[in-house]
Short mmCIF file of the C-alpha atoms (twelve columns), coordinates in Angstrom:
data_MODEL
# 
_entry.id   MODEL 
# 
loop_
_atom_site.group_PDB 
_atom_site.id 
_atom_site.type_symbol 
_atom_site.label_atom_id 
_atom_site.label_alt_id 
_atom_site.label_comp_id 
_atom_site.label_asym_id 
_atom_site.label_seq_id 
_atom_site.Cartn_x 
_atom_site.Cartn_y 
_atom_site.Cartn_z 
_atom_site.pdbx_PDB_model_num 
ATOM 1   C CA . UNK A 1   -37.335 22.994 -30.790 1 
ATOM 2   C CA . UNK A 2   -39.084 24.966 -28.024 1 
ATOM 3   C CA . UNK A 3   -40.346 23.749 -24.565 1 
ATOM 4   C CA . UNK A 4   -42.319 25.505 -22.026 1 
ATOM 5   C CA . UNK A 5   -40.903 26.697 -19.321 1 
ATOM 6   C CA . UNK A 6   -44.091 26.033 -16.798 1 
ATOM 7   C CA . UNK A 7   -43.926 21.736 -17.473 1 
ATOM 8   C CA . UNK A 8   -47.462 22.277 -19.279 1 
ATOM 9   C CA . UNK A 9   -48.764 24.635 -16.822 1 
ATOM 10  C CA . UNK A 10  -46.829 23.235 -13.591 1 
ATOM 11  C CA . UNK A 11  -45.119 25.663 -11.688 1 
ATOM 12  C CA . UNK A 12  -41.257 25.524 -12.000 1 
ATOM 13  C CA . UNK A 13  -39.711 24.404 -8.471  1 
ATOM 14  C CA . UNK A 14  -39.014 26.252 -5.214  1 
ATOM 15  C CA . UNK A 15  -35.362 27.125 -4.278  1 
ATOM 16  C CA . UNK A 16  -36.360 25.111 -1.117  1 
ATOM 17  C CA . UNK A 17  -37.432 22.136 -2.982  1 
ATOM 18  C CA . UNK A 18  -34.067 22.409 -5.329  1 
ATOM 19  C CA . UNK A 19  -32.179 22.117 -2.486  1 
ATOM 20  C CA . UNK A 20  -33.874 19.559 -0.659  1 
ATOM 21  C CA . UNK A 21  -34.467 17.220 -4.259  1 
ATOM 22  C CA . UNK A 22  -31.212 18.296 -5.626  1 
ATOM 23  C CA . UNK A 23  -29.252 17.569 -2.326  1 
ATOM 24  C CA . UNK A 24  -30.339 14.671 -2.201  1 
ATOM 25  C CA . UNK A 25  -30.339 13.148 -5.689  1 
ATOM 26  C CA . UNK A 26  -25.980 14.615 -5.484  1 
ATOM 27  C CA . UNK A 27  -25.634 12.507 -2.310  1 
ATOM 28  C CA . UNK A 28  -26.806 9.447  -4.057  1 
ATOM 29  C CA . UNK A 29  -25.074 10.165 -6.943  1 
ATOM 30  C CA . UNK A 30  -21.866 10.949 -5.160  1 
ATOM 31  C CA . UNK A 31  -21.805 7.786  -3.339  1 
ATOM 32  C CA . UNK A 32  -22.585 5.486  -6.040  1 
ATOM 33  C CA . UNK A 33  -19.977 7.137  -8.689  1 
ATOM 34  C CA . UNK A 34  -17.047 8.779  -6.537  1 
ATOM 35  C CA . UNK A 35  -14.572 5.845  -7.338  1 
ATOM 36  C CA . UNK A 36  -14.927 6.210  -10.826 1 
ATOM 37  C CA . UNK A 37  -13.633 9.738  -10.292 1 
ATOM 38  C CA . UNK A 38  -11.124 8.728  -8.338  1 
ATOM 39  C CA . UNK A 39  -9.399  6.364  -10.626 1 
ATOM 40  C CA . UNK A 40  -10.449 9.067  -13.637 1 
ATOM 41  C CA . UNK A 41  -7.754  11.737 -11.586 1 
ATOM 42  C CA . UNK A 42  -4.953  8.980  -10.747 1 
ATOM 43  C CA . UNK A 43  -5.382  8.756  -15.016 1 
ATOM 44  C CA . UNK A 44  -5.111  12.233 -15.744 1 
ATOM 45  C CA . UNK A 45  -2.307  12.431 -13.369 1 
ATOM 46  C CA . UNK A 46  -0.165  9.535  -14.676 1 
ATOM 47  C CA . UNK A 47  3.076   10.008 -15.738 1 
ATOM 48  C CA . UNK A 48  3.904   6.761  -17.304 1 
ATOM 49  C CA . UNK A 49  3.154   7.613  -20.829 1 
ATOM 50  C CA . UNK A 50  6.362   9.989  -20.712 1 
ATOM 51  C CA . UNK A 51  7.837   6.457  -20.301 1 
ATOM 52  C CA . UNK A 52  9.333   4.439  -23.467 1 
ATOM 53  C CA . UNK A 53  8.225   1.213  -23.187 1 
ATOM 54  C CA . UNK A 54  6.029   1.699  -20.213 1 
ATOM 55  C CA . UNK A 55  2.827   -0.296 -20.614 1 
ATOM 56  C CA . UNK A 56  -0.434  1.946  -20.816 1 
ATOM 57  C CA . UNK A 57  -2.560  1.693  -17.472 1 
ATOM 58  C CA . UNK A 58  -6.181  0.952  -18.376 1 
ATOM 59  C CA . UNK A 59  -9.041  2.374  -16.098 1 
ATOM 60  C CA . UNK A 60  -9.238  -1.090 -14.755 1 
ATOM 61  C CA . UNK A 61  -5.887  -1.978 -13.930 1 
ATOM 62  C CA . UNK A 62  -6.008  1.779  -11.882 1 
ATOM 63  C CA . UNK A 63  -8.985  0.526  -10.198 1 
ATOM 64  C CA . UNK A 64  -7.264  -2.591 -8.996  1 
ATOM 65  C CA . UNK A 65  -3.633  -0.767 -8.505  1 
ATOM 66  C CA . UNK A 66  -5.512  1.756  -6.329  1 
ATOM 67  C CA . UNK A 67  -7.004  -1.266 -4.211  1 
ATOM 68  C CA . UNK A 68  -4.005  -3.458 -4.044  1 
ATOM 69  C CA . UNK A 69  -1.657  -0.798 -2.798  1 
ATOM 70  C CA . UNK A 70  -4.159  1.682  -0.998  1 
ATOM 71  C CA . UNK A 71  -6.964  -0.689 -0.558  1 
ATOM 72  C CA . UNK A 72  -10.494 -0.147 -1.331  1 
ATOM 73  C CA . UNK A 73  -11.156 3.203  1.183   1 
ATOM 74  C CA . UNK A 74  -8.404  4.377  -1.520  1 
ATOM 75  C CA . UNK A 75  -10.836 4.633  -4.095  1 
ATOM 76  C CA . UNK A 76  -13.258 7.095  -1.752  1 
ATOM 77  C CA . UNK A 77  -10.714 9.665  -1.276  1 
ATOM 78  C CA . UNK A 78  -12.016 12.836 -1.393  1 
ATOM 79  C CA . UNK A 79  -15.389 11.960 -1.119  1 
ATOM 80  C CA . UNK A 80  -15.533 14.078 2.264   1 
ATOM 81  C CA . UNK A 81  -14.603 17.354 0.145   1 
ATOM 82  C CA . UNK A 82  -17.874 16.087 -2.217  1 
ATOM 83  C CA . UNK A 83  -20.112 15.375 0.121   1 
ATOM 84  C CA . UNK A 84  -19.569 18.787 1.901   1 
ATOM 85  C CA . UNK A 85  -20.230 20.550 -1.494  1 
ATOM 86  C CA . UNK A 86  -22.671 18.045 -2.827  1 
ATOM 87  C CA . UNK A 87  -25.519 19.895 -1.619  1 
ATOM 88  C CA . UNK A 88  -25.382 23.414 -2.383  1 
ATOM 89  C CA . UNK A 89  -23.620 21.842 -5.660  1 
ATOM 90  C CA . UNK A 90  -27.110 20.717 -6.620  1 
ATOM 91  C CA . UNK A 91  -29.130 23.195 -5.309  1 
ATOM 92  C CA . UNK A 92  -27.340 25.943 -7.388  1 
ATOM 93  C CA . UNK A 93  -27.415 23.826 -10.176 1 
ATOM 94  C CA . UNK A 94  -31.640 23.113 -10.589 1 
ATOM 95  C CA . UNK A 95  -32.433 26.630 -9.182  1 
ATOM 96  C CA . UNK A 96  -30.623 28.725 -11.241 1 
ATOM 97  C CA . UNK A 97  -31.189 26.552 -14.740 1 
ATOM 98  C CA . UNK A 98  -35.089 27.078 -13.369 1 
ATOM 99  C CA . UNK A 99  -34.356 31.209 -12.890 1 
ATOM 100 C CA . UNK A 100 -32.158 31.413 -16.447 1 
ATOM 101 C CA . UNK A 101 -35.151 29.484 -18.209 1 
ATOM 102 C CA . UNK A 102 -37.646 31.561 -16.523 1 
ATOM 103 C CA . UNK A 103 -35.442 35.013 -17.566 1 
ATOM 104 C CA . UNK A 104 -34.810 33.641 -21.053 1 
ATOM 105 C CA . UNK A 105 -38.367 32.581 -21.763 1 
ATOM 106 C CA . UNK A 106 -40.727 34.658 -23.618 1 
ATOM 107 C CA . UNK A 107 -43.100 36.446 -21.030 1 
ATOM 108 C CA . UNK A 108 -45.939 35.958 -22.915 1 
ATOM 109 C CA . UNK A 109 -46.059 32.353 -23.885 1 
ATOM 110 C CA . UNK A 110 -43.596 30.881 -21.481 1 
ATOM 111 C CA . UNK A 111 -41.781 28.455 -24.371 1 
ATOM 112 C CA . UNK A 112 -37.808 28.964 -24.538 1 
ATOM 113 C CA . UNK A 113 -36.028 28.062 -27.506 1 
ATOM 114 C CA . UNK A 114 -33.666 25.616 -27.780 1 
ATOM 115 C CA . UNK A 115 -30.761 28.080 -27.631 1 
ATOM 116 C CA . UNK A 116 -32.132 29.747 -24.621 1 
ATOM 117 C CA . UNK A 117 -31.890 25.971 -22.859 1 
ATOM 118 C CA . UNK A 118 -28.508 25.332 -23.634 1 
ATOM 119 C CA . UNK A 119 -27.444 29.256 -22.529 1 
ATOM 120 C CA . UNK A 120 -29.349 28.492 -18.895 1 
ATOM 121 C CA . UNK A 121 -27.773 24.859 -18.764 1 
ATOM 122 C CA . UNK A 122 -24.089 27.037 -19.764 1 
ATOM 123 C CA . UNK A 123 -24.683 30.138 -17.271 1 
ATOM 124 C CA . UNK A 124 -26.045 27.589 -14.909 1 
ATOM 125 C CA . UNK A 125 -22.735 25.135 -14.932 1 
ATOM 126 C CA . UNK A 126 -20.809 28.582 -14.759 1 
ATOM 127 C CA . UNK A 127 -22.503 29.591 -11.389 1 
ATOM 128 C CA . UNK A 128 -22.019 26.558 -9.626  1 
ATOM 129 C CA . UNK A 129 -18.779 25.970 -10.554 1 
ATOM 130 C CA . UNK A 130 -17.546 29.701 -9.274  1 
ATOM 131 C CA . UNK A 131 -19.745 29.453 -6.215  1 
ATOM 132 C CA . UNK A 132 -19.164 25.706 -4.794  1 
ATOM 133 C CA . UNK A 133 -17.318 23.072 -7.764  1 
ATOM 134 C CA . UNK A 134 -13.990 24.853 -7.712  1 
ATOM 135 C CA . UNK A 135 -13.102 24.978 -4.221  1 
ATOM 136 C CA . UNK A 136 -14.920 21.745 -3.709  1 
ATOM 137 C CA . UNK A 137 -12.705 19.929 -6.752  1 
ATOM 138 C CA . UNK A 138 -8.949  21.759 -5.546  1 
ATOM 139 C CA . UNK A 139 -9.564  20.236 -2.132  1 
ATOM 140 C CA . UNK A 140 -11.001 16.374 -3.637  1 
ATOM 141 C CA . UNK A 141 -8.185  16.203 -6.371  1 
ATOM 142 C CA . UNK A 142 -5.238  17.018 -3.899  1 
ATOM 143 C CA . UNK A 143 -6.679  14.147 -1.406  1 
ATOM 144 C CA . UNK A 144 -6.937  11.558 -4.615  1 
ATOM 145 C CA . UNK A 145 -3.576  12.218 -5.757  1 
ATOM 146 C CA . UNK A 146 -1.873  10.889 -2.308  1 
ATOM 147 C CA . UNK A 147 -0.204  7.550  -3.031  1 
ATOM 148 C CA . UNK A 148 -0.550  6.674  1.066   1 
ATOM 149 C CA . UNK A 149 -1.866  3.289  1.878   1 
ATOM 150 C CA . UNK A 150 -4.560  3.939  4.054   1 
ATOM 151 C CA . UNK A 151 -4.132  0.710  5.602   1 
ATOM 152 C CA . UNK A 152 -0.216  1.739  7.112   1 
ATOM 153 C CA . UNK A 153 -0.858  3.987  9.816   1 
ATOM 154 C CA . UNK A 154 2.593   4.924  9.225   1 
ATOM 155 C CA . UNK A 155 1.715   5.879  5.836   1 
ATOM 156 C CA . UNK A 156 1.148   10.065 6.842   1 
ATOM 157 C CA . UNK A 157 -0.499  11.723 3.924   1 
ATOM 158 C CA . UNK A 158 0.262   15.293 3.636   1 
ATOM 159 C CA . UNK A 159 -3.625  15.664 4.089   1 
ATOM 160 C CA . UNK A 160 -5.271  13.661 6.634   1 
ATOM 161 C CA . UNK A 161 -9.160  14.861 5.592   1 
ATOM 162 C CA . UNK A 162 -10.697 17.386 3.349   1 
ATOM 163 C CA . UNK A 163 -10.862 19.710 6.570   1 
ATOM 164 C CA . UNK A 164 -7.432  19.402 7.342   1 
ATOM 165 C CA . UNK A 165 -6.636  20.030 3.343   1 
ATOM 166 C CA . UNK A 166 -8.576  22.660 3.158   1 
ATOM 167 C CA . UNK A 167 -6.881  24.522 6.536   1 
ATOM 168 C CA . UNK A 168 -3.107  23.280 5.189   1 
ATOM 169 C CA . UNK A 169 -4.052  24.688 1.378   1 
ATOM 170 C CA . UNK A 170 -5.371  27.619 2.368   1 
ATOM 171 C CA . UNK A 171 -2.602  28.556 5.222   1 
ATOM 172 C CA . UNK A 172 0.278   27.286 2.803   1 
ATOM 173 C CA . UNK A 173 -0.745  28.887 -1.083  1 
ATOM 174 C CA . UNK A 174 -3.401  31.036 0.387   1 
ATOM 175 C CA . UNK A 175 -7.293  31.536 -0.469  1 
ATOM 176 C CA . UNK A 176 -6.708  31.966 -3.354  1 
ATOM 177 C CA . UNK A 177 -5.789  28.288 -3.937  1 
ATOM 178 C CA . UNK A 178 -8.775  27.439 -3.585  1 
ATOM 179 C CA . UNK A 179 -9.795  28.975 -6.836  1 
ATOM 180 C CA . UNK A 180 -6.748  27.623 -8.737  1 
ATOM 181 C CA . UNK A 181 -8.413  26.616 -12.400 1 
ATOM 182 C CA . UNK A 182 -11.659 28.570 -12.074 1 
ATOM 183 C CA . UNK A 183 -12.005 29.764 -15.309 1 
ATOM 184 C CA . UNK A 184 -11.061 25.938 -16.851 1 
ATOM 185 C CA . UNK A 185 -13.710 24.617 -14.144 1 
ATOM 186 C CA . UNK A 186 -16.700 27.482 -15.376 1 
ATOM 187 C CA . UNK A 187 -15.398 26.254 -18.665 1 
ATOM 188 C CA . UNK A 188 -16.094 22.584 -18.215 1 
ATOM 189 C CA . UNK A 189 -19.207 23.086 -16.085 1 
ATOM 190 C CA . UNK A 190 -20.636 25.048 -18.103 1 
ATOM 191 C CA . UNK A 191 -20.422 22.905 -21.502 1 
ATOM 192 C CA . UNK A 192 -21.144 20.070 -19.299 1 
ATOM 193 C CA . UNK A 193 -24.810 21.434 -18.021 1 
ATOM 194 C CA . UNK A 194 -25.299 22.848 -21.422 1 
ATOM 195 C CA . UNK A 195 -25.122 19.845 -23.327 1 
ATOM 196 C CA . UNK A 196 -26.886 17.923 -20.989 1 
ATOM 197 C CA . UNK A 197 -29.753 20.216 -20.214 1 
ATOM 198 C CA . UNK A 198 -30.632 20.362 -23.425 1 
ATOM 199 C CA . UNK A 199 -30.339 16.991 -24.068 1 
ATOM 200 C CA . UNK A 200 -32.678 15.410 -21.590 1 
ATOM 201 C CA . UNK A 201 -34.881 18.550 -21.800 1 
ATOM 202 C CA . UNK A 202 -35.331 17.776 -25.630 1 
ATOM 203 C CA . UNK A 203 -35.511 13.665 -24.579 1 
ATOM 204 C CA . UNK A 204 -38.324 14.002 -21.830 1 
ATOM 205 C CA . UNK A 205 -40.390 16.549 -23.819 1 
ATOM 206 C CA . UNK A 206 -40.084 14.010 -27.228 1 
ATOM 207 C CA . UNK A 207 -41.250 11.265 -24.563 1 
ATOM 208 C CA . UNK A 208 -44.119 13.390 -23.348 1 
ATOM 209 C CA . UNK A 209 -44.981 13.466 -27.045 1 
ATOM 210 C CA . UNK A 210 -44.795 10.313 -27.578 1 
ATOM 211 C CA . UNK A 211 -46.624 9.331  -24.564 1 
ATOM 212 C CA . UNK A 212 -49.452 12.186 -23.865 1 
ATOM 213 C CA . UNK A 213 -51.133 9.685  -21.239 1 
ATOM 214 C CA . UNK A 214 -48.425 11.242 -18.549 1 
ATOM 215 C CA . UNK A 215 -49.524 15.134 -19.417 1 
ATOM 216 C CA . UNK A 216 -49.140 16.557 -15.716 1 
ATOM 217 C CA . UNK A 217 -47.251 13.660 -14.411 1 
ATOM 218 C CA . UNK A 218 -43.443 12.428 -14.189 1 
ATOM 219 C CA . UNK A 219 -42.065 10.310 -16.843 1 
ATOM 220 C CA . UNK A 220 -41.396 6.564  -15.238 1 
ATOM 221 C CA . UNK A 221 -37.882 6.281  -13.373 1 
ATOM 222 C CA . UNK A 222 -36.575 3.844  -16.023 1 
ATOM 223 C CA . UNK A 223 -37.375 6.317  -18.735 1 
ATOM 224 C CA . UNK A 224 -35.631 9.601  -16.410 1 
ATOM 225 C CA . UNK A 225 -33.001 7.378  -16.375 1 
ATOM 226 C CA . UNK A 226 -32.581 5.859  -19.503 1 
ATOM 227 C CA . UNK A 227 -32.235 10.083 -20.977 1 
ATOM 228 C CA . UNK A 228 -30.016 10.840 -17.916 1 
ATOM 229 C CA . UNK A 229 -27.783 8.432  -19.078 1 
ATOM 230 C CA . UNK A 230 -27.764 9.453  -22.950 1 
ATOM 231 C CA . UNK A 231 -27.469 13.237 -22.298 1 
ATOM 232 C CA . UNK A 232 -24.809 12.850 -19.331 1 
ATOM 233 C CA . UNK A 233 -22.604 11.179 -21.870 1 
ATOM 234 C CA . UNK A 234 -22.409 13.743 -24.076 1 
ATOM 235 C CA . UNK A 235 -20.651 16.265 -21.869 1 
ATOM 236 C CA . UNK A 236 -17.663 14.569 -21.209 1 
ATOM 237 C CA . UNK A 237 -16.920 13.681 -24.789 1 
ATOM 238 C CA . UNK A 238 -16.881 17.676 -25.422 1 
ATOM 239 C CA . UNK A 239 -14.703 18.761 -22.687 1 
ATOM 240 C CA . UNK A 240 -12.495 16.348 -22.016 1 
ATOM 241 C CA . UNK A 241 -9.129  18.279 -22.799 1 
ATOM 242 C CA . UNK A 242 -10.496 21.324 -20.727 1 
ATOM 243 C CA . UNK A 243 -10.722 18.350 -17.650 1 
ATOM 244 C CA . UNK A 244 -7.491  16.981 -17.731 1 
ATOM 245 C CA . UNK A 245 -5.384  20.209 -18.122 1 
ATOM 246 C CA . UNK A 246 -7.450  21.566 -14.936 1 
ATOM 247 C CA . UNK A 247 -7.310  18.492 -13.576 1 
ATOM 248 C CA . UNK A 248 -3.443  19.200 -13.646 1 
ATOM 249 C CA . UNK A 249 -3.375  22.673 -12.320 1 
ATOM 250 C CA . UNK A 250 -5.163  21.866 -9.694  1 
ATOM 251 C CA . UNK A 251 -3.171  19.571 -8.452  1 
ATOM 252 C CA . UNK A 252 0.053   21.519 -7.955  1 
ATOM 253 C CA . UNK A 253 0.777   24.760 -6.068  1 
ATOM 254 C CA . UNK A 254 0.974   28.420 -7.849  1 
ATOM 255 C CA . UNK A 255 4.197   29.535 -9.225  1 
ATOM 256 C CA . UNK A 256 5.238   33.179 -8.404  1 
ATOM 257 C CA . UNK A 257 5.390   34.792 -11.157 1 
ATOM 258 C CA . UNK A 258 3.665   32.468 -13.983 1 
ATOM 259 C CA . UNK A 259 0.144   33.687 -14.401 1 
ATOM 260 C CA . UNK A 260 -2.682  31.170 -15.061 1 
ATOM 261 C CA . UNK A 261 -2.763  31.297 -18.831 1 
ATOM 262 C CA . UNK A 262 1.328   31.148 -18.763 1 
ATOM 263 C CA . UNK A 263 0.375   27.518 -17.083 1 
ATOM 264 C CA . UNK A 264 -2.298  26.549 -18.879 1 
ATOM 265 C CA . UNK A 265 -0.437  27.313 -21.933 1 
ATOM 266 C CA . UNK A 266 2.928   25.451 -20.836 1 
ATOM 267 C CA . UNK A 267 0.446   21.968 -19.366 1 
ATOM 268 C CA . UNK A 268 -0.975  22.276 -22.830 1 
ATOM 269 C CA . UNK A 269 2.407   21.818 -24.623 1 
ATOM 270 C CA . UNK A 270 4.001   19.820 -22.173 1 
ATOM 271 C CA . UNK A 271 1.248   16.869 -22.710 1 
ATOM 272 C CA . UNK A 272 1.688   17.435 -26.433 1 
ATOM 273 C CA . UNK A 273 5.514   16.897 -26.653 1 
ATOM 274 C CA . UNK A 274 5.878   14.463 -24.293 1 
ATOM 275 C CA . UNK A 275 2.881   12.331 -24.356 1 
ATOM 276 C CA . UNK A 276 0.790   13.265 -27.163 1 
ATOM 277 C CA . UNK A 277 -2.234  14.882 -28.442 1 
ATOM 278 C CA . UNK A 278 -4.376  11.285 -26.794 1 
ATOM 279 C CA . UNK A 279 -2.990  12.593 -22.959 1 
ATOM 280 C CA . UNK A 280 -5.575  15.212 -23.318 1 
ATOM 281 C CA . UNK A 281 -8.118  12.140 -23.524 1 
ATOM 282 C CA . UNK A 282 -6.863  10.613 -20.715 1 
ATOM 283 C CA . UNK A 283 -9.722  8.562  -18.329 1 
ATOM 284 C CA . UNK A 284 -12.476 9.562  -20.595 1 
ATOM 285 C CA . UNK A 285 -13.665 5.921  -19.899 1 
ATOM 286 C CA . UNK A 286 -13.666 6.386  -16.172 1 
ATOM 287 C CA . UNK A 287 -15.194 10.288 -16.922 1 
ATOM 288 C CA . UNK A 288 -17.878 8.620  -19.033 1 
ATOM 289 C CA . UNK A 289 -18.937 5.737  -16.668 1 
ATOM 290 C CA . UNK A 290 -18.662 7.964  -13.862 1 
ATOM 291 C CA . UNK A 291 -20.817 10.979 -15.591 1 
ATOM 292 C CA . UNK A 292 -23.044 9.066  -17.468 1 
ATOM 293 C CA . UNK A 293 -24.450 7.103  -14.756 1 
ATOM 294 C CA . UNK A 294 -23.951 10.345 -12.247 1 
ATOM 295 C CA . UNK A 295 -26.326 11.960 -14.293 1 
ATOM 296 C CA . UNK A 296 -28.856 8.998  -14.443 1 
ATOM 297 C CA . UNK A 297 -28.735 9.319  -10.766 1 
ATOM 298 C CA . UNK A 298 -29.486 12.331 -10.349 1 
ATOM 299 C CA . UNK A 299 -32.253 13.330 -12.894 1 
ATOM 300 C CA . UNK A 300 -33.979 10.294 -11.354 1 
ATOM 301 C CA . UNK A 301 -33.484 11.057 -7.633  1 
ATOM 302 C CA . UNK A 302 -34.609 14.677 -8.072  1 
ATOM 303 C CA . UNK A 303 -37.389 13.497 -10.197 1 
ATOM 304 C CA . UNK A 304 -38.826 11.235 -7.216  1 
ATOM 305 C CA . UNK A 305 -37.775 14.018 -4.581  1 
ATOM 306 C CA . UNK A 306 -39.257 16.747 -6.161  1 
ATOM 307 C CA . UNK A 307 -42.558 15.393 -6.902  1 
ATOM 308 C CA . UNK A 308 -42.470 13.561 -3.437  1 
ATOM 309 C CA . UNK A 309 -41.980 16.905 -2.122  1 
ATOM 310 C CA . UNK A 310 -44.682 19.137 -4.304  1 
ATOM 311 C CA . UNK A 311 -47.075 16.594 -3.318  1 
ATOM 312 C CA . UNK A 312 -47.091 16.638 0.448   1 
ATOM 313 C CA . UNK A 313 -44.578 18.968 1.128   1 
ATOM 314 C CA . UNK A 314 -45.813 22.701 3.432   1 
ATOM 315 C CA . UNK A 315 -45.729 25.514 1.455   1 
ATOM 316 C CA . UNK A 316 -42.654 26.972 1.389   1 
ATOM 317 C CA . UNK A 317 -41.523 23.653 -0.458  1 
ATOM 318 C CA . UNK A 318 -44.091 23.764 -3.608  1 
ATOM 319 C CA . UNK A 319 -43.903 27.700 -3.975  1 
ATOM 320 C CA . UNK A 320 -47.742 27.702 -2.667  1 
ATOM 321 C CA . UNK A 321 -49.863 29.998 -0.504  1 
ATOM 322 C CA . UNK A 322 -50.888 27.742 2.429   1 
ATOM 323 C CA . UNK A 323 -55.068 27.702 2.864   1 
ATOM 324 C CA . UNK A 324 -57.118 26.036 5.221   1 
# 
């Protein structure tokens, strides 16, 4: 199935409204999903299926552990490392899937196939996950996977903030650190924004069909996010193994000596022996109900943004000449 590339003769969006619509729809989304995440790392992280007899730690009863011992600020850990990234995140995201479409397309009619949608949704995951996701998710996973109460002042984390984490990671392992499971994250991205740009690209232009009253205008926000949910789903289920083993390797320092493959390689066996091939699955129910409804979020909130924006916004927001 091909789609045009222009929205039916619409301009694709400014790099100034991307940021601005796409900023704002991650904020929204980060706020209303980053527990979910939260307890989704404390799962990937548990040890206690290496335990016989140990009882298996549903993403509930991590929800309420998390609470009970760290109360509920526990659950937003991290979120300051998001929110700092949240923005160019997003903005990288829309505006280059817009610029790989608009490369991909065919120059004289402007449709892209549905190949060339799912290679802009993969080189567009990539991008944002080497410019802004990987630093952004070494800092966010190494504040989630302190234990402290954050109701015991005693209680010191190791990291007090994501600035702080960022200045002891960097001074203690190095820059480098910071890109510690890069090509796992480009990995994951990618398939992620793959899967679900093509998904809700192929949903909103079969609902356009269906509905050719709304040629030129948005689909309604129940209907955005109704296919934001659906197609944000689908990632997750694809790439959850790649998650949890870089979900690992970030979390610890490097080893002189062991390359990143050598530890990819020995996580990989590790979970096999000792707690099976279902540890690679581990909080894909928190990954789900955290992506899913990320997603829904924000295709939705960009939706409203952006044509908020290309409506009354100057200019150098809609990608028009100004005239009197």
């Amino acid at each position: 199935m091909s789609t045009n590339v222009n929205g039916g003769g619409r301009k694709p969006p400014s790099a100034a409204t991307n940021l601005i619509a796409g900023g704002g729809a991650g904020m929204m989304e980060a706020l209303a999903c980053h527990p979910l995440d939260t307890i989704k790392v404390r799962m990937q992280l548990s040890r206690r299926g290496r335990q016989p007899g140990m009882p298996k730690r549903g993403f509930l009863r991590t929800g309420i552990e998390i609470v009970r011992k760290e109360t509920p600020l526990g659950l937003y850990k991290g979120l300051g490392a998001v929110m700092t990234g949240i923005v160019p995140k997003m903005a990288i995201r829309f505006t280059s899937f817009e610029w790989y479409k608009q490369l991909l397309a065919d120059k004289k009619t402007g449709m892209i196939s549905g190949k060339g949608t799912f290679l802009a949704g993969l080189l567009a995951g990539i991008t944002e996950a080497v410019a802004v996701v990987t630093p952004m998710e070494v800092i966010k996973i190494r504040l989630q996977a302190q234990y402290h109460s954050m109701a015991d002042p005693l209680d010191i984390p190791k990291y007090r903030n994501a600035a702080h984490a960022l200045y002891t990671v960097v001074k203690e392992e190095g820059v480098g650190a910071l890109y510690r499971g890069v090509s796992l994250t480009a990995l994951r991205q990618g398939s992620n924004q793959a899967v679900n740009f093509t998904a809700y690209t192929y949903f909103k232009e079969w609902l356009r069909k269906w509905q050719p009253e709304l040629e030129g205008a948005n689909l309604p926000s129940w209907q955005t996010t109704l296919i934001g949910l659906v197609s944000g789903a689908m990632g997750p289920l694809s790439n959850a193994p790649i998650d949890t083993i870089k979900t690992r390797l970030q979390k610890t320092p490097a080893e002189p000596g062991t390359t990143a493959m050598q530890r990819i390689s020995r996580i990989a066996k590790d979970m096999i022996r000792q707690e099976g091939i279902h540890a690679f699955y581990k909080g894909i129910t928190p990954r789900i109900m955290r992506v899913a409804p990320g997603q829904a979020v924000t295709f939705t909130v960009y939706e409203i943004l952006k044509e908020k924006l290309e409506r009354s916004g100057p200019a150098a927001l809609t990608g028009e000449r100004y005239e009197e």
